Coordinates of C-alpha atoms in Angstrom, one line a residue:
M136 CA 0.1 -0.1 0.0
G137 CA 1.6 3.4 -0.8
G138 CA 2.2 6.0 1.7
T139 CA -0.3 8.7 2.9
A140 CA 1.5 11.3 0.9
F141 CA -1.8 13.6 0.8
V142 CA -1.2 14.4 4.4
G143 CA 1.2 17.0 3.7
R144 CA -0.4 18.5 1.1
P145 CA -1.8 22.1 1.4
G146 CA -5.6 22.5 2.0
P147 CA -7.7 23.5 -0.6
R148 CA -8.1 27.1 -1.3
A149 CA -11.3 28.7 0.2
A150 CA -13.8 30.0 -2.3
G151 CA -14.6 33.6 -2.4
P152 CA -13.1 36.7 -1.7
Q153 CA -10.1 37.0 0.8
P154 CA -11.1 38.3 4.3
A155 CA -10.6 42.0 4.9
T156 CA -9.2 43.6 8.1
S157 CA -9.6 47.1 7.3
L158 CA -10.4 49.5 4.4
E159 CA -7.8 52.5 4.0
I160 CA -9.4 55.1 1.1
T161 CA -10.0 58.6 0.1
A162 CA -13.1 60.4 0.8
E163 CA -13.9 60.1 -2.9
G164 CA -13.4 56.7 -2.9
L165 CA -15.4 55.9 0.1
W166 CA -18.4 57.9 -1.7
L167 CA -18.0 55.7 -4.9
V168 CA -18.1 52.7 -2.4
Q169 CA -20.9 54.1 -0.6
A170 CA -22.7 54.7 -3.8
L171 CA -22.3 51.1 -5.2
C172 CA -23.7 50.0 -1.9
A173 CA -26.8 52.1 -2.1
V174 CA -26.0 54.0 1.0
E175 CA -27.0 57.4 0.8
T176 CA -25.3 59.3 4.0
L177 CA -22.8 58.4 6.5
P178 CA -22.5 59.8 9.9
A179 CA -22.5 63.6 9.9
V180 CA -19.1 63.8 11.7
L181 CA -17.3 62.2 8.7
V182 CA -18.0 65.3 6.5
C183 CA -18.5 63.1 3.4
R184 CA -20.8 63.9 0.5
P185 CA -23.9 62.1 0.2
F186 CA -25.0 59.8 -2.6
V187 CA -28.1 60.9 -4.5
S188 CA -29.6 57.6 -5.5
E189 CA -32.2 59.6 -7.9
C190 CA -29.0 60.5 -10.0
G191 CA -27.9 56.6 -10.3
L192 CA -24.3 55.3 -10.2
P193 CA -21.6 57.3 -12.1
E194 CA -21.1 55.4 -15.5
S195 CA -17.2 56.1 -15.4
H196 CA -15.1 57.0 -12.5
P197 CA -11.1 56.7 -12.0
G198 CA -11.9 54.9 -8.8
Y199 CA -13.4 51.9 -10.2
A200 CA -9.9 50.6 -11.2
V201 CA -8.4 51.8 -8.1
L202 CA -11.0 49.7 -5.9
Q203 CA -10.8 47.0 -8.3
E204 CA -6.9 46.6 -8.0
A205 CA -7.3 47.1 -4.0
G206 CA -9.7 44.1 -4.0
V207 CA -12.6 46.2 -2.6
L208 CA -14.7 45.4 -6.0
L209 CA -14.8 41.9 -6.8
G210 CA -15.7 42.3 -10.4
G211 CA -17.7 44.9 -12.1
D212 CA -19.6 46.9 -9.4
V213 CA -19.6 43.9 -6.9
V214 CA -18.3 45.3 -3.6
H215 CA -16.5 42.9 -1.3
P216 CA -19.1 41.3 1.3
Q217 CA -17.2 42.8 4.5
V218 CA -16.7 46.1 3.1
K219 CA -20.2 46.2 2.2
L220 CA -21.4 45.3 5.6
W221 CA -19.2 48.0 7.0
V222 CA -20.5 50.5 4.8
Q223 CA -24.1 49.7 5.4
T224 CA -23.6 49.8 9.0
L225 CA -22.2 53.3 9.0
G226 CA -25.1 54.2 6.7
N227 CA -28.0 52.8 8.7
P228 CA -27.0 52.4 12.3
D229 CA -28.9 51.7 15.5
V230 CA -26.2 54.3 17.5
V231 CA -23.4 56.4 16.7
L232 CA -20.5 57.5 18.8
S233 CA -19.2 60.7 16.9
C234 CA -15.8 62.1 18.3
L235 CA -13.9 65.2 17.1
I236 CA -10.4 65.4 18.2
H237 CA -8.3 68.4 17.9
R238 CA -4.5 68.5 18.6
G239 CA -2.5 71.5 17.3
G240 CA -3.7 72.2 13.8
E241 CA -4.8 68.6 13.4
H242 CA -8.3 67.5 13.4
L243 CA -9.6 63.8 13.4
R244 CA -13.1 62.6 12.8
V245 CA -14.3 59.5 14.2
A246 CA -17.6 57.5 13.7
I247 CA -18.2 54.4 15.6
A248 CA -21.5 53.0 14.6
R249 CA -23.5 49.9 15.8
R250 CA -26.0 47.7 13.9
G251 CA -26.9 44.6 15.9
D252 CA -24.0 43.0 17.0
V253 CA -22.0 44.7 14.5
T254 CA -19.6 47.8 15.5
V255 CA -17.6 49.6 12.8
A256 CA -15.4 52.2 13.3
A257 CA -14.4 55.0 10.6
A258 CA -11.7 57.7 11.2
R259 CA -10.9 60.6 8.8
H260 CA -8.0 62.8 8.6
G261 CA -8.0 65.2 6.0
E262 CA -9.2 63.2 2.9
N263 CA -8.0 59.7 4.0
V264 CA -10.5 57.6 5.6
T265 CA -9.8 54.4 7.6
V266 CA -12.7 51.9 8.0
E267 CA -12.5 48.7 10.3
S268 CA -14.7 46.3 12.2
L269 CA -14.2 46.3 15.7
G270 CA -16.0 42.8 16.2
P271 CA -19.3 41.8 18.5
G272 CA -19.7 42.4 22.0
M273 CA -18.1 45.8 22.0
T274 CA -18.6 47.6 25.3
L275 CA -18.6 51.3 26.3
A276 CA -15.2 50.4 28.1
G277 CA -13.9 49.2 25.0
L278 CA -14.7 52.0 23.0
V279 CA -13.1 54.3 25.6
Q280 CA -9.8 52.3 24.9
R281 CA -10.3 52.3 21.1
V282 CA -10.5 56.2 21.4
L283 CA -8.0 57.6 23.5
P284 CA -5.0 56.3 21.7
L285 CA -6.3 58.4 19.0
C286 CA -5.8 61.5 21.1
G287 CA -2.2 61.1 21.3
P288 CA 0.3 60.5 23.8
A289 CA -1.3 59.0 27.1
M290 CA -1.7 61.8 29.6
V291 CA -1.9 61.7 33.6
P292 CA -5.0 62.9 35.0
A293 CA -4.7 66.7 36.2
S294 CA -4.5 67.0 40.1
F295 CA -7.6 68.9 41.6
D296 CA -11.1 67.9 43.1
A297 CA -13.8 67.3 40.9
V298 CA -16.5 69.9 41.2
T299 CA -20.2 69.9 39.8
V300 CA -21.4 73.4 38.8
P301 CA -24.6 74.7 36.7
T302 CA -23.7 74.1 33.1
A303 CA -25.1 77.9 32.2
D304 CA -23.3 79.6 34.8
L305 CA -20.3 77.8 33.9
L306 CA -20.5 78.8 30.4
S307 CA -21.4 82.4 31.3
S308 CA -18.4 82.5 33.6
L309 CA -16.0 81.3 31.1
A310 CA -17.4 83.7 28.4
Q311 CA -16.6 86.6 30.9
V312 CA -13.1 85.4 31.2
L313 CA -12.3 85.1 27.8
R314 CA -13.8 88.4 27.1
G315 CA -11.5 90.0 29.7
E316 CA -14.4 91.0 31.7
H317 CA -13.6 89.2 34.9
S318 CA -10.5 87.4 36.0
P319 CA -10.6 83.6 36.5
M320 CA -10.4 84.1 40.3
V321 CA -13.6 86.1 40.5
A322 CA -15.7 84.5 37.5
L323 CA -15.0 81.0 38.4
G324 CA -14.9 81.6 42.1
R325 CA -18.4 82.8 42.2
L326 CA -19.2 79.1 41.1
G327 CA -17.4 78.0 44.4
M328 CA -14.3 76.6 42.6
D329 CA -11.1 76.8 44.5
A330 CA -7.5 78.0 43.2
D331 CA -6.7 74.6 41.8
Q332 CA -10.0 74.0 40.1
H333 CA -10.2 77.2 38.3
R334 CA -6.7 77.2 37.4
I335 CA -7.3 73.9 35.7
V336 CA -10.7 75.0 34.1
T337 CA -9.0 78.0 32.8
L338 CA -6.1 76.1 31.3
A339 CA -8.5 73.8 29.6
A340 CA -10.4 76.6 28.2
D341 CA -7.5 79.0 27.2
H342 CA -4.4 76.6 26.5
P343 CA -5.8 73.2 25.4
V344 CA -3.1 70.6 24.2
M345 CA -5.8 68.3 22.9
E346 CA -9.4 68.3 22.9
L347 CA -12.0 65.4 22.5
S348 CA -15.5 65.9 22.4
M349 CA -17.9 62.6 22.0
V350 CA -21.7 62.9 21.2
V351 CA -24.2 59.8 20.8
V352 CA -26.9 59.6 18.1
T353 CA -29.4 57.0 17.8
H354 CA -31.5 56.2 14.5
G355 CA -34.9 54.6 15.5
S356 CA -37.6 53.3 13.1
N357 CA -39.0 55.5 10.5
H358 CA -35.6 57.2 10.3
Q359 CA -36.1 58.9 13.4
M360 CA -32.8 60.6 14.9
Q361 CA -32.0 61.6 18.4
V362 CA -28.6 63.3 19.4
S363 CA -27.5 63.4 22.9
K364 CA -28.3 66.7 24.8
T365 CA -24.9 67.3 25.6
A366 CA -21.3 65.8 25.3
A367 CA -18.4 64.4 27.0
T368 CA -15.4 66.3 26.8
V369 CA -11.9 65.3 27.3
T370 CA -9.1 68.1 27.2
D371 CA -5.2 67.7 27.6
T372 CA -3.5 70.7 29.3
S373 CA -0.1 71.2 30.7
A374 CA -1.3 70.3 34.2
G375 CA -2.6 66.9 33.0
R376 CA -6.1 65.6 31.6
V377 CA -9.6 66.8 32.6
V378 CA -13.0 65.4 31.6
S379 CA -16.4 67.1 31.6
G380 CA -19.6 65.5 31.4
P381 CA -23.4 66.1 32.0
V382 CA -25.2 66.1 35.1
R383 CA -29.1 66.1 35.2
S384 CA -30.5 67.6 38.8
E385 CA -33.6 66.6 40.5
S386 CA -35.3 69.6 39.1
G387 CA -34.4 68.9 35.5
S388 CA -31.6 71.5 35.0
W389 CA -28.3 70.6 33.5
W390 CA -25.1 70.7 35.5
T391 CA -21.6 69.8 34.4
L392 CA -19.3 67.6 36.5
I393 CA -15.5 68.5 35.9
A394 CA -13.1 66.0 36.8
P395 CA -9.4 64.6 36.7
G396 CA -9.4 62.8 33.3
S397 CA -8.8 59.1 34.4
D398 CA -10.1 56.5 31.9
A399 CA -12.8 55.7 34.5
A400 CA -13.9 59.4 34.9
I401 CA -14.1 59.6 30.9
L402 CA -16.2 56.3 31.0
S403 CA -18.5 57.7 33.4
A404 CA -18.9 60.8 31.4
L405 CA -19.7 58.8 28.5
K406 CA -22.4 56.8 30.2
S407 CA -24.1 60.2 31.4
V408 CA -24.0 61.2 27.4
M409 CA -25.5 57.7 26.8
S410 CA -28.2 58.1 29.2
T411 CA -29.6 61.4 27.8
V412 CA -30.7 59.3 24.7
G413 CA -31.9 56.5 26.7
L414 CA -29.1 54.1 26.4
A415 CA -27.4 52.4 29.3
E416 CA -24.9 50.2 27.3
W417 CA -23.4 50.0 23.8
S418 CA -24.1 46.6 22.8
T419 CA -27.1 45.6 24.5
T420 CA -29.5 48.2 23.2
P421 CA -32.7 47.1 21.1
R422 CA -33.8 49.3 18.1
P423 CA -37.7 49.4 18.5
G424 CA -39.2 49.1 15.5
R425 CA -36.1 47.6 13.7

């Protein structure tokens, strides 16, 4: 009997397209993929132009050849199934975490969208966009750990005692400081802040090294959209990282919690923002009427 030579043979090639791990593309190329997937709009934070379905697909576009060579198109106008799922998730999500990151003169726009148990992230810097799957079972803590590295080098939390102040009064006081009407000591002292607190708040307002704002948008049935009533903000200063988030009083008025920017405090602020659109967690929230 002959030897078992088949044991050493390579396995059969898998049928179908090769798995995709991420998509790096220009904003114009993403628009073409979006059109081929019949997706009219992507999350607003990405500032991508919409595809008007009534106008039909472009008959000729230089991007066709580029997408074909990159493996995004499998032949003709057939989009790679994983890429199509990502774009459809971004275009018709249950919930989106929209992030704006400013550092120096650089701006990064990030949309993290969930549809069902699929979570997809898209980040835009200039005309370049990166899209990738974050996998199933994503949590809010996991999202924070995904977003913070995009903000630049890790920062230690600023050293001061957390303080909660009426949001309207805080905005009014900061405006007075920026207009030169009052010193930080006077304007912020009226809010009950001590010297360390108003020093940190003034640094965050006047001389931020990095600013991250996070807003949550939900999409219900019948294309109903709900935007969180406020944002969670992370600011890096020369004195460390600061986070601010919303607090709703028993009377219904809004307050702002300003705290040292630990990961736990940032997660807590994001949870507070989520609660303003009726969400308690990222991956376990149903979409009524879906």
